[in-house]
Short mmCIF file of C-alpha atoms and ligand atoms in Angstrom, two decimals:
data_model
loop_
_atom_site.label_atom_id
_atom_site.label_comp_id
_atom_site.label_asym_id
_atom_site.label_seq_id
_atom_site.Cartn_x
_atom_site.Cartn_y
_atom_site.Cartn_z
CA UNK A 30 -66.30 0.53 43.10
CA UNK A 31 -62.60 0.92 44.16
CA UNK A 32 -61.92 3.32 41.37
CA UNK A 33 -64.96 5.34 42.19
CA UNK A 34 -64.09 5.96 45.61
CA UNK A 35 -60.54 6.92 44.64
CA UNK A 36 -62.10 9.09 41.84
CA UNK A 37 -64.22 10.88 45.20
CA UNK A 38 -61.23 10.75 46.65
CA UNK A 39 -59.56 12.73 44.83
CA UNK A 40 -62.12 15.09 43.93
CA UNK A 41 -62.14 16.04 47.85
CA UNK A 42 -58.46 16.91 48.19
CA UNK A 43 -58.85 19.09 44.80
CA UNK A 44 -61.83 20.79 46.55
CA UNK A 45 -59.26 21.20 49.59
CA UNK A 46 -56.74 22.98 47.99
CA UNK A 47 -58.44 24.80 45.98
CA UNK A 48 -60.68 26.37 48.99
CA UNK A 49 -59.08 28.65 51.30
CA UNK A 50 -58.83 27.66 54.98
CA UNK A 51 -60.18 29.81 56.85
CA UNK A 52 -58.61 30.89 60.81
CA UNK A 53 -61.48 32.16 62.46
CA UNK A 54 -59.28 33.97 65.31
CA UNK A 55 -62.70 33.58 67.81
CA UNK A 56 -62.40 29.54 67.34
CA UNK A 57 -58.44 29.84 68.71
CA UNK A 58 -59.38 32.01 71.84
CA UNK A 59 -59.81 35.48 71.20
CA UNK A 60 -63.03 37.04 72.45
CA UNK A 61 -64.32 40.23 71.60
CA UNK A 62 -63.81 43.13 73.98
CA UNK A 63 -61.70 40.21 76.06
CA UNK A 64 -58.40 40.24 76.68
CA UNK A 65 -55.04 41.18 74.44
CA UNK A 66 -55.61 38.70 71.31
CA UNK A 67 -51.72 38.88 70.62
CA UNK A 68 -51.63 35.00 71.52
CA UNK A 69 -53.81 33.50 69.53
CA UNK A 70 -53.27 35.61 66.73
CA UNK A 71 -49.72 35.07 66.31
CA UNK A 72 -50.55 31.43 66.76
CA UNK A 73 -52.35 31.69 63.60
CA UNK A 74 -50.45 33.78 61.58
CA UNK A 75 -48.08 31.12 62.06
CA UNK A 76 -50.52 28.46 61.34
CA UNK A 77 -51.49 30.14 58.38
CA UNK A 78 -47.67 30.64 56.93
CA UNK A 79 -47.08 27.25 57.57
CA UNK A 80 -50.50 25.93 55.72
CA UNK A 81 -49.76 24.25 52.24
CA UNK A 82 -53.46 25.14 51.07
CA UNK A 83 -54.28 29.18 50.53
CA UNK A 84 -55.08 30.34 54.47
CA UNK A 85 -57.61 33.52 55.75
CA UNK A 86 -56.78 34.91 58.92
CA UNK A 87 -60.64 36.43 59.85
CA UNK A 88 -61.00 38.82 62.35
CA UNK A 89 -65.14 39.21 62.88
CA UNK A 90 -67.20 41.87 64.10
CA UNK A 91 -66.33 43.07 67.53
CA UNK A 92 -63.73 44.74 69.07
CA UNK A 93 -60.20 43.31 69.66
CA UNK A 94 -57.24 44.50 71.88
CA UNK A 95 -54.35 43.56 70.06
CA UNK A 96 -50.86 44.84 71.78
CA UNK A 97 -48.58 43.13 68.51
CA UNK A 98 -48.59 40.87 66.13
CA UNK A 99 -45.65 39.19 63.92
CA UNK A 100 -44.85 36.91 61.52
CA UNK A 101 -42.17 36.16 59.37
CA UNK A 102 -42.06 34.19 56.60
CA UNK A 103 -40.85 32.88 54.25
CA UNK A 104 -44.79 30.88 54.44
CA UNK A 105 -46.09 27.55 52.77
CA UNK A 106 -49.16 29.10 51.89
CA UNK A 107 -49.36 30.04 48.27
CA UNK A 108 -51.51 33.22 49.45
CA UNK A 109 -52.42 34.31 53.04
CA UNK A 110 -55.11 36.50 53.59
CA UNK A 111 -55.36 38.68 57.35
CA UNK A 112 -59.21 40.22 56.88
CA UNK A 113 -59.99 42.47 59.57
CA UNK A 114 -63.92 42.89 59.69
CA UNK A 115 -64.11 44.26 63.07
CA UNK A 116 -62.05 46.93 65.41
CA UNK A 117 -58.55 45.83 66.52
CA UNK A 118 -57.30 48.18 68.75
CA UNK A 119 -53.52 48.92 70.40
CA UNK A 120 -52.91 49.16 74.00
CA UNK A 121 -52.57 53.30 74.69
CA UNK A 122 -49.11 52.69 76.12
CA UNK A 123 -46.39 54.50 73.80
CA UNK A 124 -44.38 51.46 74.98
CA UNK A 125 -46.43 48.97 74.89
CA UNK A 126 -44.80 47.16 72.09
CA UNK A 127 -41.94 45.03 73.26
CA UNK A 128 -40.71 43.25 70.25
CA UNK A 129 -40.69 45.31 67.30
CA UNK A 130 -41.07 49.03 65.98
CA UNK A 131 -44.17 47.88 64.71
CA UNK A 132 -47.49 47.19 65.93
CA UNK A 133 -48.38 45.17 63.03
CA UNK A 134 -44.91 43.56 61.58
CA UNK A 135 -44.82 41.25 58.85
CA UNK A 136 -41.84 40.42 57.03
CA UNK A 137 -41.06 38.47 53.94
CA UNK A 138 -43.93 36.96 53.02
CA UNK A 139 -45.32 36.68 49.45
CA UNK A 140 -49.01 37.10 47.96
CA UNK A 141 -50.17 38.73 51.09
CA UNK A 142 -53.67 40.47 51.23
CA UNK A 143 -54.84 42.89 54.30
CA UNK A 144 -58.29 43.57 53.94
CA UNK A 145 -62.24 43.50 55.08
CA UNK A 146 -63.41 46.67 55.49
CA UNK A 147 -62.35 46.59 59.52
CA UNK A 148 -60.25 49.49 61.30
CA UNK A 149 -57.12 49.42 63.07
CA UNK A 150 -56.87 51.82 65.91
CA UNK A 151 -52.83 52.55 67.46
CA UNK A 152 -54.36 54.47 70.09
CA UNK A 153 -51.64 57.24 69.71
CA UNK A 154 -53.02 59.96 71.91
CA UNK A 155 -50.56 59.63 74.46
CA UNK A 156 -47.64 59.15 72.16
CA UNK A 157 -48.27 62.50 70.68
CA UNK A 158 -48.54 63.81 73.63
CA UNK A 159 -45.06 62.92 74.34
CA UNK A 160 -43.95 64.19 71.11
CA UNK A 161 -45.63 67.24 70.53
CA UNK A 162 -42.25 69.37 71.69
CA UNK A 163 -39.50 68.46 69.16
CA UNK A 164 -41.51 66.62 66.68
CA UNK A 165 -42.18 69.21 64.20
CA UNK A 166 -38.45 69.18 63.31
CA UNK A 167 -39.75 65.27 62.91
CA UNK A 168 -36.10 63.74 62.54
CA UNK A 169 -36.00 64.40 66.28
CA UNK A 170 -39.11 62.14 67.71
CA UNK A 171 -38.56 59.51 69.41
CA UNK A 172 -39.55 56.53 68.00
CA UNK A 173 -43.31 54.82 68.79
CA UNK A 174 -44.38 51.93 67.02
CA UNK A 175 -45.54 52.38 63.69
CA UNK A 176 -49.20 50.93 63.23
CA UNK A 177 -47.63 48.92 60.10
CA UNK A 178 -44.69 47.72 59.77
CA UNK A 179 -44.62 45.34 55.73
CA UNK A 180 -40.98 44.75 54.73
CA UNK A 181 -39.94 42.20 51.78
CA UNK A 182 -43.00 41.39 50.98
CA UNK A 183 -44.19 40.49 47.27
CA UNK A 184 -47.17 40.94 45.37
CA UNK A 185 -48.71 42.53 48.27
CA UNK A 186 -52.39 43.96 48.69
CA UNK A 187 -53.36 45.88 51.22
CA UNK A 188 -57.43 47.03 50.67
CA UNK A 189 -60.63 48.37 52.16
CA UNK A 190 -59.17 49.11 55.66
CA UNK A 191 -59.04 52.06 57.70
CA UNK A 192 -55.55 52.65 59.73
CA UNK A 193 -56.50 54.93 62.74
CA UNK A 194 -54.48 57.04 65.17
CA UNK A 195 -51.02 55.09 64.52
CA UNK A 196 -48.64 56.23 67.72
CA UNK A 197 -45.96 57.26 64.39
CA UNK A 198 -46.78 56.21 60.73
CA UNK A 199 -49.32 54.49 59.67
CA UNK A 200 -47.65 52.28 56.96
CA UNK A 201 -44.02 51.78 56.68
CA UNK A 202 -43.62 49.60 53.68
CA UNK A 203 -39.69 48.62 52.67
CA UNK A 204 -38.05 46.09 50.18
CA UNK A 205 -41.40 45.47 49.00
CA UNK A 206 -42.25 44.16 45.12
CA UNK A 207 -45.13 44.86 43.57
CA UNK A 208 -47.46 46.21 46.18
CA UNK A 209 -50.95 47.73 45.96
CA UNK A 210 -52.90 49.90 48.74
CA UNK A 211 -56.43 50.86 47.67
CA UNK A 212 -59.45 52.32 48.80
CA UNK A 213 -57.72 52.57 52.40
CA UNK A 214 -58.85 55.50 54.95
CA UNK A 215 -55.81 56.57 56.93
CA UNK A 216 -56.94 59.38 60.02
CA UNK A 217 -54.98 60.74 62.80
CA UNK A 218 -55.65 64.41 63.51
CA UNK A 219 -53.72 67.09 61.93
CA UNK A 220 -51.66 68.14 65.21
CA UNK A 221 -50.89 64.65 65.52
CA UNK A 222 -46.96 64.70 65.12
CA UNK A 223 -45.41 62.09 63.23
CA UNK A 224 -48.21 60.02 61.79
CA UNK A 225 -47.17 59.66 58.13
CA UNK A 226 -49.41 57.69 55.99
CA UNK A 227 -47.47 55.59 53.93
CA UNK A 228 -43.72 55.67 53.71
CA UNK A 229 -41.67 53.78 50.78
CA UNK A 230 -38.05 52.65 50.77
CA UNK A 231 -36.14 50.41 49.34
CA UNK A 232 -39.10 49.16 46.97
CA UNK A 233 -40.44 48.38 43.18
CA UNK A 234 -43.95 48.57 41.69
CA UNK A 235 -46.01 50.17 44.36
CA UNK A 236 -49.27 51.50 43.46
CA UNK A 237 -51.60 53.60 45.55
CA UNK A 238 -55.04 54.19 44.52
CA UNK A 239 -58.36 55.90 45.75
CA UNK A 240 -57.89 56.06 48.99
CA UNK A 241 -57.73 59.03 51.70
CA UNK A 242 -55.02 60.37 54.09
CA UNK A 243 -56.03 62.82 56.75
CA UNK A 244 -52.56 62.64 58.70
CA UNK A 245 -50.18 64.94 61.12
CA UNK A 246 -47.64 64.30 58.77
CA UNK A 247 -46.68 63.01 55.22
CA UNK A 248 -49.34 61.69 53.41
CA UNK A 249 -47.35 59.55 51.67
CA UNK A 250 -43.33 59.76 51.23
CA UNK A 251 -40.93 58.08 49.14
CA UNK A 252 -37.89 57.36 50.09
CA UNK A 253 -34.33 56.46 48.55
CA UNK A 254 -33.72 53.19 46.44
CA UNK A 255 -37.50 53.33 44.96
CA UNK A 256 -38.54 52.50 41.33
CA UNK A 257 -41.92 53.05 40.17
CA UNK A 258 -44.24 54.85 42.45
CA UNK A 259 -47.96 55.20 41.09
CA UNK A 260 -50.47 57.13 43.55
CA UNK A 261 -53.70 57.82 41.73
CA UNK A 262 -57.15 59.14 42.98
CA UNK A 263 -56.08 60.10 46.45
CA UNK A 264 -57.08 63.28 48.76
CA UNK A 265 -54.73 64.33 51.76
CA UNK A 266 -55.37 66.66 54.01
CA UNK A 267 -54.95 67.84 56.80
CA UNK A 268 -51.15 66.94 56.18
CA UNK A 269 -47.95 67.93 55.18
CA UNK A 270 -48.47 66.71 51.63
CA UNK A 271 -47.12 64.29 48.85
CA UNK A 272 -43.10 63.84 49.09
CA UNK A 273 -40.34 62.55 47.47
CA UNK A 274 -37.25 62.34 49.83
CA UNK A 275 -35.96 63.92 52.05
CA UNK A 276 -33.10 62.34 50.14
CA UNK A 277 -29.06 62.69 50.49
CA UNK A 278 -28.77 62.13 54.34
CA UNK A 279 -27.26 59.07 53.99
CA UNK A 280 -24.21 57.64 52.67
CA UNK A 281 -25.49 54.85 50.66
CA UNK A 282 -28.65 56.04 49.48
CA UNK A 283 -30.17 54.86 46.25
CA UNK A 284 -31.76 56.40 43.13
CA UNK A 285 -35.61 57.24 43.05
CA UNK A 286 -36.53 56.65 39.53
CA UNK A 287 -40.10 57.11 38.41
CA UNK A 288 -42.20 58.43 40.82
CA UNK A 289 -46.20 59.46 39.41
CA UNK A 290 -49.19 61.37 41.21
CA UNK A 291 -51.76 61.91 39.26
CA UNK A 292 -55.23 62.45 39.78
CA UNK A 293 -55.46 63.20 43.46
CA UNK A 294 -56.43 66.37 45.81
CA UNK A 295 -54.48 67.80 48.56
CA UNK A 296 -56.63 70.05 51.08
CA UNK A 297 -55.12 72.53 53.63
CA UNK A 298 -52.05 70.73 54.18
CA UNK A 299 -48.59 72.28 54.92
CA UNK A 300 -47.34 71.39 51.66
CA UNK A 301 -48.05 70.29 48.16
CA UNK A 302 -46.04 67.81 46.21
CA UNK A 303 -42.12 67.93 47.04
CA UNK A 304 -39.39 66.65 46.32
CA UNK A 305 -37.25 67.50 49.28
CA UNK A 306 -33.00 66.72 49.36
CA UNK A 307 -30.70 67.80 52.68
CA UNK A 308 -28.67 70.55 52.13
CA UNK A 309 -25.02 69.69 52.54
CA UNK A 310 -26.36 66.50 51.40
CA UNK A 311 -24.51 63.07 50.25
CA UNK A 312 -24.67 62.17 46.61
CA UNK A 313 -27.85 60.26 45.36
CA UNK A 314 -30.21 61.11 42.15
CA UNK A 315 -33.78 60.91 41.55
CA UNK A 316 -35.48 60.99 38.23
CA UNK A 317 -38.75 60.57 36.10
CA UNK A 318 -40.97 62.36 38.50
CA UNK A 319 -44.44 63.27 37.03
CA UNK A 320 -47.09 65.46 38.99
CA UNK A 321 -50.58 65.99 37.20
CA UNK A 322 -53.79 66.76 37.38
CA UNK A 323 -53.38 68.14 41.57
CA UNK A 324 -56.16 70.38 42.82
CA UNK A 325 -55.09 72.17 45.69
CA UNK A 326 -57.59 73.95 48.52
CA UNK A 327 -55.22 76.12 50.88
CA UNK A 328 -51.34 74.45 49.93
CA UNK A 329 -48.38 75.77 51.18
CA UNK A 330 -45.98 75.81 48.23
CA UNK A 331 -48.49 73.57 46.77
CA UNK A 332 -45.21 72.59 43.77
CA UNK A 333 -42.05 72.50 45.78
CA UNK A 334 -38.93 71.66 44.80
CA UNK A 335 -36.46 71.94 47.61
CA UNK A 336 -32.52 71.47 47.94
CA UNK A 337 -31.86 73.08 50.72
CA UNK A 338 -33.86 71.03 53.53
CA UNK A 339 -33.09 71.74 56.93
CA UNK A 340 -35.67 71.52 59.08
CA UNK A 341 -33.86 71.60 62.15
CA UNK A 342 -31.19 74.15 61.16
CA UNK A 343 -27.58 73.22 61.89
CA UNK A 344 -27.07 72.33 58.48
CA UNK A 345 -24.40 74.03 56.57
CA UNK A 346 -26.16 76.08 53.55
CA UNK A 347 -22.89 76.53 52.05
CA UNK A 348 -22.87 72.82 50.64
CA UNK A 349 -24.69 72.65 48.38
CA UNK A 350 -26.86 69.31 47.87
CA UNK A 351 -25.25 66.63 45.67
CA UNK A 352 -28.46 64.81 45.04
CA UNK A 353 -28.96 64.86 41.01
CA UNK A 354 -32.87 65.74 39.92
CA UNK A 355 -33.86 64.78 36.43
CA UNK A 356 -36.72 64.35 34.35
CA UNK A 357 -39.10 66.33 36.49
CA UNK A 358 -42.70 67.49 35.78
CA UNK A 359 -45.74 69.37 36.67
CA UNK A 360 -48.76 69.81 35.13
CA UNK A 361 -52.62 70.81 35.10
CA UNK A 362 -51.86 71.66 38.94
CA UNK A 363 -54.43 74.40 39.94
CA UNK A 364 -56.49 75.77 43.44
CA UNK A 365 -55.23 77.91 46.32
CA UNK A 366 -52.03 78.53 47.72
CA UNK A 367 -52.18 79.19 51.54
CA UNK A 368 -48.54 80.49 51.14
CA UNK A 369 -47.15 83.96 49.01
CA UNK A 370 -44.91 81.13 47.22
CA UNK A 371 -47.02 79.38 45.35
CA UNK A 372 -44.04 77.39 43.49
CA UNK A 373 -40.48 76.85 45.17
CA UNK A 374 -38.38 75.50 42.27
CA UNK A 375 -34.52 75.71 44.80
CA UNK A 376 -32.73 73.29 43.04
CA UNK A 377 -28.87 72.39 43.65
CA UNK A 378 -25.90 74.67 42.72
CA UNK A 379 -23.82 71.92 42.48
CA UNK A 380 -26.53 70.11 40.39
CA UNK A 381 -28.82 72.64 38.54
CA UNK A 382 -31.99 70.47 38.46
CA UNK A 383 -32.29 68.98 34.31
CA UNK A 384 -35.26 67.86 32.75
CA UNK A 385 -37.84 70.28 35.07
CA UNK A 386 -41.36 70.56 32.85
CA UNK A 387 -43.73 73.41 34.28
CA UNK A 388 -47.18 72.91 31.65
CA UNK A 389 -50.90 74.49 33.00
CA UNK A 390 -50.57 75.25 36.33
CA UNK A 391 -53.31 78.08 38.20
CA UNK A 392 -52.58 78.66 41.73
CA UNK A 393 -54.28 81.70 43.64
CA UNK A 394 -52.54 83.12 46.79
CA UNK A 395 -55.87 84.90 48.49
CA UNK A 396 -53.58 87.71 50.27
CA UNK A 397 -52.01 89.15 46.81
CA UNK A 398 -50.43 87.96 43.60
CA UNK A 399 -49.30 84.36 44.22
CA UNK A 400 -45.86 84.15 43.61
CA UNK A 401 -42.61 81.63 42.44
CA UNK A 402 -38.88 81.07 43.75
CA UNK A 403 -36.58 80.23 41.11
CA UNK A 404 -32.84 79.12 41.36
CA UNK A 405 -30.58 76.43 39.64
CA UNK A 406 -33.54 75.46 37.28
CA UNK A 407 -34.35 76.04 33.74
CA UNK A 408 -38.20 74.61 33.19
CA UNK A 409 -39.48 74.39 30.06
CA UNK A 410 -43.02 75.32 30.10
CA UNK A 411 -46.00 74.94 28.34
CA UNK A 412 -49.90 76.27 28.80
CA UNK A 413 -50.77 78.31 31.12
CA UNK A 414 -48.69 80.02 34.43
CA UNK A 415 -49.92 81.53 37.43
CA UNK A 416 -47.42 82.21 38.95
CA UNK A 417 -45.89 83.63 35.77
CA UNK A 418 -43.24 81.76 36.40
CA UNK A 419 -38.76 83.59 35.06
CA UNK A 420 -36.46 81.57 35.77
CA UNK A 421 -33.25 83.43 34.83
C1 NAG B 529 -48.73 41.88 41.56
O1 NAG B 529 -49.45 41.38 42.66
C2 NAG B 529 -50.82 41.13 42.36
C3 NAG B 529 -51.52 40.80 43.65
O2 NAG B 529 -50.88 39.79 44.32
C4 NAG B 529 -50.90 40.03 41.31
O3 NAG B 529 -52.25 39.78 40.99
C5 NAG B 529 -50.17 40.51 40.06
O4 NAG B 529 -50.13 39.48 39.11
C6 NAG B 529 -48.73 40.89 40.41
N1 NAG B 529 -48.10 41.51 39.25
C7 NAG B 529 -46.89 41.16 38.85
C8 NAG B 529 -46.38 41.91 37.65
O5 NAG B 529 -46.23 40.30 39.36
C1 NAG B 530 -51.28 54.16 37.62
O1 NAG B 530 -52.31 53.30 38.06
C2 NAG B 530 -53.56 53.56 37.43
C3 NAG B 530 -54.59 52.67 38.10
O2 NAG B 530 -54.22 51.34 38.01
C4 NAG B 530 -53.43 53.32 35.94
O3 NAG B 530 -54.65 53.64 35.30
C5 NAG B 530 -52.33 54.20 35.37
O4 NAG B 530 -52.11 53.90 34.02
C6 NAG B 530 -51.03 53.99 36.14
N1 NAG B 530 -50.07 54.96 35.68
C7 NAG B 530 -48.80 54.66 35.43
C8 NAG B 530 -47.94 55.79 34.98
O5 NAG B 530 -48.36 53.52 35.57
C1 NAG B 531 -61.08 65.76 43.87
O1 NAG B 531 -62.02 66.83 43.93
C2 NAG B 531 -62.94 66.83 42.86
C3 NAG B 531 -63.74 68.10 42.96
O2 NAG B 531 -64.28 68.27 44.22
C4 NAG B 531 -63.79 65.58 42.93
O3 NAG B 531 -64.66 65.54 41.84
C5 NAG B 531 -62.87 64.36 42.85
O4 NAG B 531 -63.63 63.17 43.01
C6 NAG B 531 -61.83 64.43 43.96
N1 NAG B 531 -60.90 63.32 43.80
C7 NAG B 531 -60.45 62.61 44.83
C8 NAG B 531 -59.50 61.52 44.49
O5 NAG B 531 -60.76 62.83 45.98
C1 NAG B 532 -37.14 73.40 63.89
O1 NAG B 532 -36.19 73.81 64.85
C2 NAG B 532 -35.47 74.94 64.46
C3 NAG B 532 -34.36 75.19 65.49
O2 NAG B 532 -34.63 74.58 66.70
C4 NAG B 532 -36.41 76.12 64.33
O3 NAG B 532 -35.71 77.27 63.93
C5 NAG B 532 -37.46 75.78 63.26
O4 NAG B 532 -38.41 76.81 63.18
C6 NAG B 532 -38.17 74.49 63.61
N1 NAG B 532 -39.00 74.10 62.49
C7 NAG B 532 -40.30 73.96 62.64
C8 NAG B 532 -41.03 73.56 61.38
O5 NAG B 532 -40.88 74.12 63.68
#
């Protein structure tokens, strides 16, 4: 009899930790169209981190002002999951959050999921509002809270959510390992300045699949010290496009090695895919950069290779850019150009670009012939060009 009990026993605590426990945030306060839910939801994230047993975060159905939320691991909890069903929504206050640059910070924490299928809403109108001026030249807006902010994170998933109106980017994602985004929905509108969709620094193994960016900014942008960048099955647009960089600003920047986009549609956005390094730039080098299979609808420079970025003048185009590009291609990349220059291949004087593969690409400029811009490059191409692209 003893033994069997034990033998139940232990049966129960297997059952235990091998079932999730679940944080209904409604059970620890928060109400639905109530008040902020920043309290109790911290609360839990903490409860959660510190959980030995695998821990869900739920957020139901209903709406839920949310002015931040943090946490910090490193967590007890093999795996934490935060699943959003409902609306949580940001106070409309550019300032309204106190303690971080991010709405939504969460910092070195391993085997986290975001998901549900719920939205999160940054409320950004008045934000933009406030940067509408400068922001265009974007490295002069001030600062609003991102609606993301996912640093040092491993094995991360972030699925099935929608990111809404974000006062600045959506996603800012940095030192992460191994992360995946898929099937998200990222919208601001397209005079919304600043609103990136996903930016990457400082990370390995991040993949980004079907999902849709309809931003005031970036789609998605990579930034220095990044290895292996995989974006598949996405459409952007409005936007300013796909980027690598800007790169060389910096000091102590970092290579970007391996960088693909593949599969994926950009509509009437400002640009195509770019990689984009400061003129008079510091030293850095990026290489094994693949672009295929793009259809563009109404792309400015829809392939764009730039070393001379200056978007807010004052640099000096004398100095050349000392960031090394290798290994770069594009192929089967094909639709509309909304600008003459349907391909900008400026590469670096100081650093001809090496490696550049141009294969199948059909881009139609409806005011004339489309055209190219060639300088410090020497593609080797394959298929078919239009643009018929000389680079001499
Ligand atoms: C990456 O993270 C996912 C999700 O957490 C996990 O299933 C997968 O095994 C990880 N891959 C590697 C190579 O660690
Ligand atoms: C990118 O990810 C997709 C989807 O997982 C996969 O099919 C493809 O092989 C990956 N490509 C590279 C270059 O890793
Ligand atoms: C890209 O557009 C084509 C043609 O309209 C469509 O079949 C495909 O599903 C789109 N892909 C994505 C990732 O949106
Ligand atoms: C950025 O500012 C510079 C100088 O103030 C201006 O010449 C340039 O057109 C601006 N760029 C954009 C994209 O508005």
């Amino acid at each position: 009899m003893a033994r069997r009990m034990l033998c139940i026993t232990i049966s129960l605590y297997c059952l235990f930790i091998a079932h999730a426990q679940i944080f209904d945030i409604t059970t620890y306060g928060a109400k639905p169209g109530g008040a902020d839910i920043s309290q109790p939801l911290n609360r839990i994230l903490r409860s959660a981190c510190d959980s030995s047993t695998p821990s869900t975060i739920l957020i139901p159905k209903g709406k839920f002002i949310l002015k931040e939320a943090y946490l910090k691991g490193p967590c007890k909890a093999p795996h934490i999951a935060l699943t959003n069903q409902g609306s949580v929504i940001a106070l409309p206050e550019p300032t309204s959050v106190k303690k971080n640059n991010e709405w939504i910070m969460i910092q070195y924490v391993d085997h986290l999921t975001i998901n549900g299928n719920g939205v999160y809403d940054g409320v950004g109108a008045k934000s933009w509002a406030l940067n509408k001026e400068h922001c265009w030249n974007s490295t002069q807006c001030n600062q609003f809270p991102n609606n993301f902010g996912l640093h040092n994170l491993k094995h991360l998933t972030v699925r099935d959510i929608t990111s809404k109106d974000a006062k600045s980017f959506h996603f800012i994602v940095s030192d992460a390992q191994n992360a995946t985004f898929q099937n998200l929905k990222v919208t601001a509108p397209g005079n919304s300045p600043n609103t990136d969709g996903i930016h990457i620094g400082k990370s390995r193994q991040v993949t980004i699949m079907d999902s849709s960016f309809k931003t005031g900014d970036d789609c998605v942008s990579i930034g220095d010290d990044t290895k292996g960048v995989n974006i598949t099955r996405i459409s952007c647009g409005p936007g300013h496009g796909i980027s690598v960089g800007s790169l060389g600003k910096y000091n102590d920047e970092k290579p970007v090695v391996g960088v693909w986009v593949t599969n994926s549609n950009l509509s009437n956005t400002m640009n195509g895919v770019r990689i984009k390094t400061w003129a008079y730039s510091q030293p850095n080098e990026a290489s094994n950069m693949h672009f295929e299979n793009i259809r563009m609808d109404n792309v400015g420079n829809p392939i764009n290779i730039d070393q001379l970025y200056c978007p807010s003048g004052g640099c000096n185009m004398n100095m050349p850019s000392r960031v090394k590009l290798n290994k770069i291609s594009f192929k089967g990349i094909t639709g509309t150009s909304s600008t003459p220059v349907a391909v900008n291949l400026v590469c670096s004087s100081t650093f001809p670009c090496q490696g550049v593969e141009i294969g199948n690409i059909d881009l139609k400029f409806k005011g004339g012939a489309a055209q190219f811009v060639c300088s410090n490059a020497r593609p080797a191409f394959s298929g078919k060009q239009n643009p018929k692209i000389n680079c001499r």
